[in-house]
């Protein structure tokens, strides 16, 4: 019997690369079902909600229950709804993230002086004037959060700046660090995933292509961890790691052996 009741899967670099299905992904998903494990998809993409992944993977004949999909956008919205339900959020981020926040009944303000909370995220149209307004918001706000720490993200044209680059800029101009990152690898993200799955951390395996987000979330939470080398990081990146992941996989297809053999 497998040692796991549930598997958390990253999406980009783990299941798909751009719009292409990664070889071995279907076999890995099948192995999760065959092992009778629950499955949750967790992307650090801060510009998409759960429904996007059902649509994106359906073209590959992969069925996705939106209830079992989390993103750094949805986790951020849920956290702010719970901790700052009546506060005005000043967003340094993109329209699709704003839609997710407003869909969670949060107030998103364009007035930096009215900001109670500042949320930093990827913004591919960020300008100098935007940073000036963000500085005013950071001076007015009582709380400062980031959606995710990914400094770079893979795109069809290569690596591009991600949320972490924007958040670092905000920290620099404000002279302060974020109060918390809300997506992976935070405890906030881990708690959201475990609550959604209803599983215990020691009976949960997280699989992803980043050591600093996917594997680090699992390490902090006490989960089993697996680095899959089909995305951003590979075996060479393990050289300077103090604590290696529980497993290193060349593709999701190798989950069959992991789940069949336990730890």
Coordinates of C-alpha atoms in Angstrom, one line a residue:
X1 CA 0.0 0.0 0.0
X2 CA 1.1 3.6 -0.7
X3 CA 2.2 5.8 2.2
X4 CA 0.2 8.6 0.8
X5 CA -3.5 9.5 0.8
X6 CA -3.2 12.7 -1.3
X7 CA -0.9 14.2 -3.9
X8 CA -0.5 18.0 -4.6
X9 CA 0.7 18.7 -8.1
X10 CA 2.2 21.8 -9.6
X11 CA 1.0 22.5 -13.1
X12 CA 3.5 24.4 -15.3
X13 CA 6.7 22.4 -15.8
X14 CA 5.1 19.4 -14.1
X15 CA 2.0 18.5 -16.2
X16 CA 2.3 21.0 -19.1
X17 CA 4.9 23.3 -20.6
X18 CA 3.1 26.1 -22.3
X19 CA 0.2 24.5 -24.1
X20 CA 2.0 21.2 -24.6
X21 CA 1.5 18.1 -22.4
X22 CA 4.7 16.9 -20.8
X23 CA 5.5 13.3 -21.7
X24 CA 4.7 11.0 -18.7
X25 CA 2.1 13.4 -17.3
X26 CA -0.9 11.2 -18.1
X27 CA 0.8 8.1 -16.8
X28 CA 1.5 10.0 -13.5
X29 CA -2.1 11.2 -13.2
X30 CA -3.3 7.7 -13.8
X31 CA -1.0 6.3 -11.1
X32 CA -2.5 8.7 -8.6
X33 CA -6.0 7.5 -9.4
X34 CA -4.9 3.8 -9.3
X35 CA -3.4 4.4 -5.9
X36 CA -6.7 5.8 -4.7
X37 CA -5.1 9.1 -3.7
X38 CA -6.9 12.4 -3.8
X39 CA -5.4 14.9 -6.1
X40 CA -5.1 18.7 -5.9
X41 CA -3.5 21.0 -8.5
X42 CA -1.6 24.0 -7.1
X43 CA -0.2 26.7 -9.4
X44 CA 1.7 29.8 -8.2
X45 CA 0.2 31.6 -11.2
X46 CA -1.3 34.8 -9.7
X47 CA -3.3 35.7 -12.8
X48 CA -5.6 32.7 -12.9
X49 CA -8.4 31.2 -11.0
X50 CA -9.4 27.5 -10.6
X51 CA -11.6 27.3 -13.7
X52 CA -8.7 28.2 -16.1
X53 CA -7.0 24.9 -15.3
X54 CA -10.0 22.8 -16.1
X55 CA -10.3 24.5 -19.5
X56 CA -6.5 24.3 -20.1
X57 CA -6.2 20.6 -19.3
X58 CA -9.5 19.5 -20.9
X59 CA -7.9 19.9 -24.4
X60 CA -5.6 17.0 -23.2
X61 CA -8.6 15.0 -22.1
X62 CA -7.6 15.5 -18.4
X63 CA -10.6 16.1 -16.2
X64 CA -10.2 18.6 -13.4
X65 CA -12.5 19.4 -10.5
X66 CA -12.2 23.2 -9.9
X67 CA -12.7 22.5 -6.2
X68 CA -9.4 20.8 -6.2
X69 CA -7.4 23.5 -7.8
X70 CA -5.6 26.3 -6.0
X71 CA -3.5 29.2 -7.3
X72 CA -1.6 31.9 -5.6
X73 CA -4.4 34.2 -6.8
X74 CA -7.2 32.2 -5.1
X75 CA -5.2 31.6 -1.9
X76 CA -4.4 35.3 -1.7
X77 CA -8.1 36.1 -2.2
X78 CA -9.2 33.6 0.4
X79 CA -6.6 34.8 3.0
X80 CA -7.4 38.5 2.5
X81 CA -11.2 37.8 2.7
X82 CA -10.6 36.0 6.0
X83 CA -8.1 38.4 7.6
X84 CA -9.0 41.8 6.0
X85 CA -12.7 41.5 4.9
X86 CA -13.5 45.2 5.2
X87 CA -10.1 46.6 4.2
X88 CA -9.3 48.4 0.9
X89 CA -6.7 46.5 -1.1
X90 CA -4.3 48.4 -3.3
X91 CA -3.1 46.0 -6.0
X92 CA 0.1 46.1 -7.9
X93 CA -0.8 43.3 -10.3
X94 CA -2.9 42.4 -13.3
X95 CA -6.5 42.7 -14.2
X96 CA -7.2 39.0 -13.9
X97 CA -5.9 39.0 -10.3
X98 CA -8.1 42.0 -9.6
X99 CA -11.1 40.0 -10.9
X100 CA -10.3 37.1 -8.5
X101 CA -10.0 39.5 -5.6
X102 CA -13.3 41.2 -6.4
X103 CA -14.9 37.9 -7.0
X104 CA -14.1 37.1 -3.4
X105 CA -16.0 40.3 -2.4
X106 CA -12.8 42.3 -1.6
X107 CA -12.7 46.0 -2.2
X108 CA -9.8 46.9 -4.6
X109 CA -9.0 50.6 -4.5
X110 CA -7.2 52.7 -7.1
X111 CA -6.6 55.4 -4.6
X112 CA -3.2 54.8 -3.0
X113 CA -4.0 57.0 0.0
X114 CA -7.0 54.9 0.8
X115 CA -5.0 51.7 1.0
X116 CA -5.3 49.5 4.0
X117 CA -3.5 46.6 2.4
X118 CA -1.0 46.4 -0.4
X119 CA -0.8 43.2 -2.5
X120 CA 2.2 42.9 -4.8
X121 CA 2.2 40.5 -7.8
X122 CA 3.3 40.2 -11.4
X123 CA 2.4 43.2 -13.5
X124 CA 3.7 43.1 -17.1
X125 CA 2.6 46.7 -17.7
X126 CA 4.2 48.2 -14.6
X127 CA 5.5 51.7 -15.0
X128 CA 7.5 54.3 -13.0
X129 CA 4.2 56.1 -12.2
X130 CA 2.8 52.8 -10.9
X131 CA 5.7 52.5 -8.5
X132 CA 5.2 56.1 -7.4
X133 CA 1.6 55.3 -6.6
X134 CA 2.6 52.0 -4.9
X135 CA 5.0 54.0 -2.6
X136 CA 2.1 56.2 -1.5
X137 CA 0.0 53.1 -0.8
X138 CA 2.7 51.4 1.1
X139 CA 3.1 54.5 3.3
X140 CA -0.6 54.5 4.0
X141 CA -1.3 50.8 4.4
X142 CA -1.1 48.7 7.6
X143 CA -0.3 45.4 5.8
X144 CA 1.9 44.4 2.8
X145 CA 1.6 41.0 1.1
X146 CA 2.9 39.2 -2.0
X147 CA 1.2 36.6 -4.0
X148 CA 4.2 34.4 -4.8
X149 CA 8.0 34.6 -4.7
X150 CA 8.8 33.5 -8.3
X151 CA 11.4 36.0 -9.5
X152 CA 11.3 34.4 -12.9
X153 CA 8.7 32.4 -14.8
X154 CA 9.0 30.1 -17.9
X155 CA 7.3 31.4 -21.0
X156 CA 7.3 30.2 -24.6
X157 CA 10.0 32.8 -25.3
X158 CA 12.2 31.8 -22.4
X159 CA 12.4 33.0 -18.8
X160 CA 10.6 36.3 -17.9
X161 CA 10.4 38.4 -14.7
X162 CA 7.7 37.2 -12.3
X163 CA 6.0 38.4 -9.1
X164 CA 9.1 38.1 -7.0
X165 CA 10.8 40.8 -9.1
X166 CA 7.9 43.2 -8.6
X167 CA 7.7 42.4 -4.9
X168 CA 11.4 43.0 -4.5
X169 CA 10.9 46.4 -6.2
X170 CA 8.1 47.3 -3.7
X171 CA 10.2 46.2 -0.8
X172 CA 13.1 48.3 -2.0
X173 CA 11.1 51.5 -2.4
X174 CA 9.2 51.0 0.9
X175 CA 12.3 50.0 2.9
X176 CA 10.4 47.1 4.3
X177 CA 9.7 43.4 3.7
X178 CA 6.4 41.9 3.0
X179 CA 4.4 40.7 6.0
X180 CA 3.9 37.4 4.2
X181 CA 4.0 35.6 0.9
X182 CA 0.6 34.0 0.4
X183 CA 1.3 31.4 -2.3
X184 CA 3.8 28.5 -2.2
X185 CA 5.9 27.9 -0.2
X186 CA 4.1 29.7 2.7
X187 CA 2.3 27.9 5.6
X188 CA -0.8 29.8 4.4
X189 CA -0.6 27.9 1.1
X190 CA 0.1 24.6 2.8
X191 CA -2.8 25.0 5.2
X192 CA -5.1 25.9 2.3
X193 CA -4.1 22.8 0.3
X194 CA -4.3 20.4 3.3
X195 CA -7.7 21.8 4.3
X196 CA -9.0 21.4 0.7
X197 CA -7.8 17.8 0.6
X198 CA -8.7 16.9 4.2
X199 CA -5.3 15.1 4.5
X200 CA -2.5 15.0 7.1
X201 CA 0.8 16.4 6.0
X202 CA 2.7 13.2 6.6
X203 CA 0.2 11.4 4.3
X204 CA 0.5 14.0 1.6
X205 CA 3.1 14.1 -1.3
X206 CA 3.8 17.4 -3.2
X207 CA 5.3 17.2 -6.7
X208 CA 6.7 20.1 -8.6
X209 CA 9.6 21.5 -10.6
X210 CA 10.8 24.2 -8.2
X211 CA 12.9 23.5 -5.1
X212 CA 12.2 26.9 -3.5
X213 CA 8.4 26.7 -3.8
X214 CA 7.0 23.2 -4.3
X215 CA 9.6 21.2 -2.5
X216 CA 10.1 23.9 0.2
X217 CA 6.3 24.0 0.9
X218 CA 6.4 20.3 1.5
X219 CA 9.5 20.4 3.6
X220 CA 8.2 23.1 5.9
X221 CA 4.8 21.4 6.3
X222 CA 6.2 17.9 6.9
X223 CA 5.0 16.4 3.6
X224 CA 6.7 14.0 1.3
X225 CA 8.4 15.9 -1.6
X226 CA 9.2 15.1 -5.2
X227 CA 11.2 17.3 -7.6
X228 CA 10.3 16.5 -11.2
X229 CA 13.0 17.5 -13.7
X230 CA 10.7 18.4 -16.6
X231 CA 10.5 22.1 -15.7
X232 CA 12.7 24.9 -14.3
X233 CA 15.0 22.8 -12.1
X234 CA 16.9 19.6 -12.5
X235 CA 19.3 17.3 -10.7
X236 CA 22.2 19.8 -11.0
X237 CA 20.2 22.2 -8.8
X238 CA 20.4 19.7 -5.9
X239 CA 24.2 20.3 -5.5
X240 CA 23.8 23.1 -3.0
X241 CA 20.6 21.9 -1.3
X242 CA 20.9 21.1 2.4
X243 CA 17.9 18.8 2.5
X244 CA 17.1 16.9 -0.7
X245 CA 13.5 16.1 -1.7
X246 CA 12.2 12.7 -0.8
X247 CA 12.2 11.8 -4.5
X248 CA 13.7 13.1 -7.7
X249 CA 11.7 12.1 -10.8
X250 CA 12.5 12.4 -14.5
X251 CA 8.8 12.7 -15.2
X252 CA 5.4 12.2 -13.6
X253 CA 5.3 8.7 -15.0
X254 CA 7.7 7.7 -12.2
X255 CA 4.9 8.4 -9.6
X256 CA 3.7 4.9 -10.3
X257 CA 6.7 3.4 -8.6
X258 CA 6.6 6.0 -5.8
X259 CA 3.0 5.4 -4.9
X260 CA 3.2 1.6 -5.3
X261 CA 6.3 1.3 -3.1
X262 CA 5.6 4.0 -0.5
X263 CA 8.5 5.8 1.1

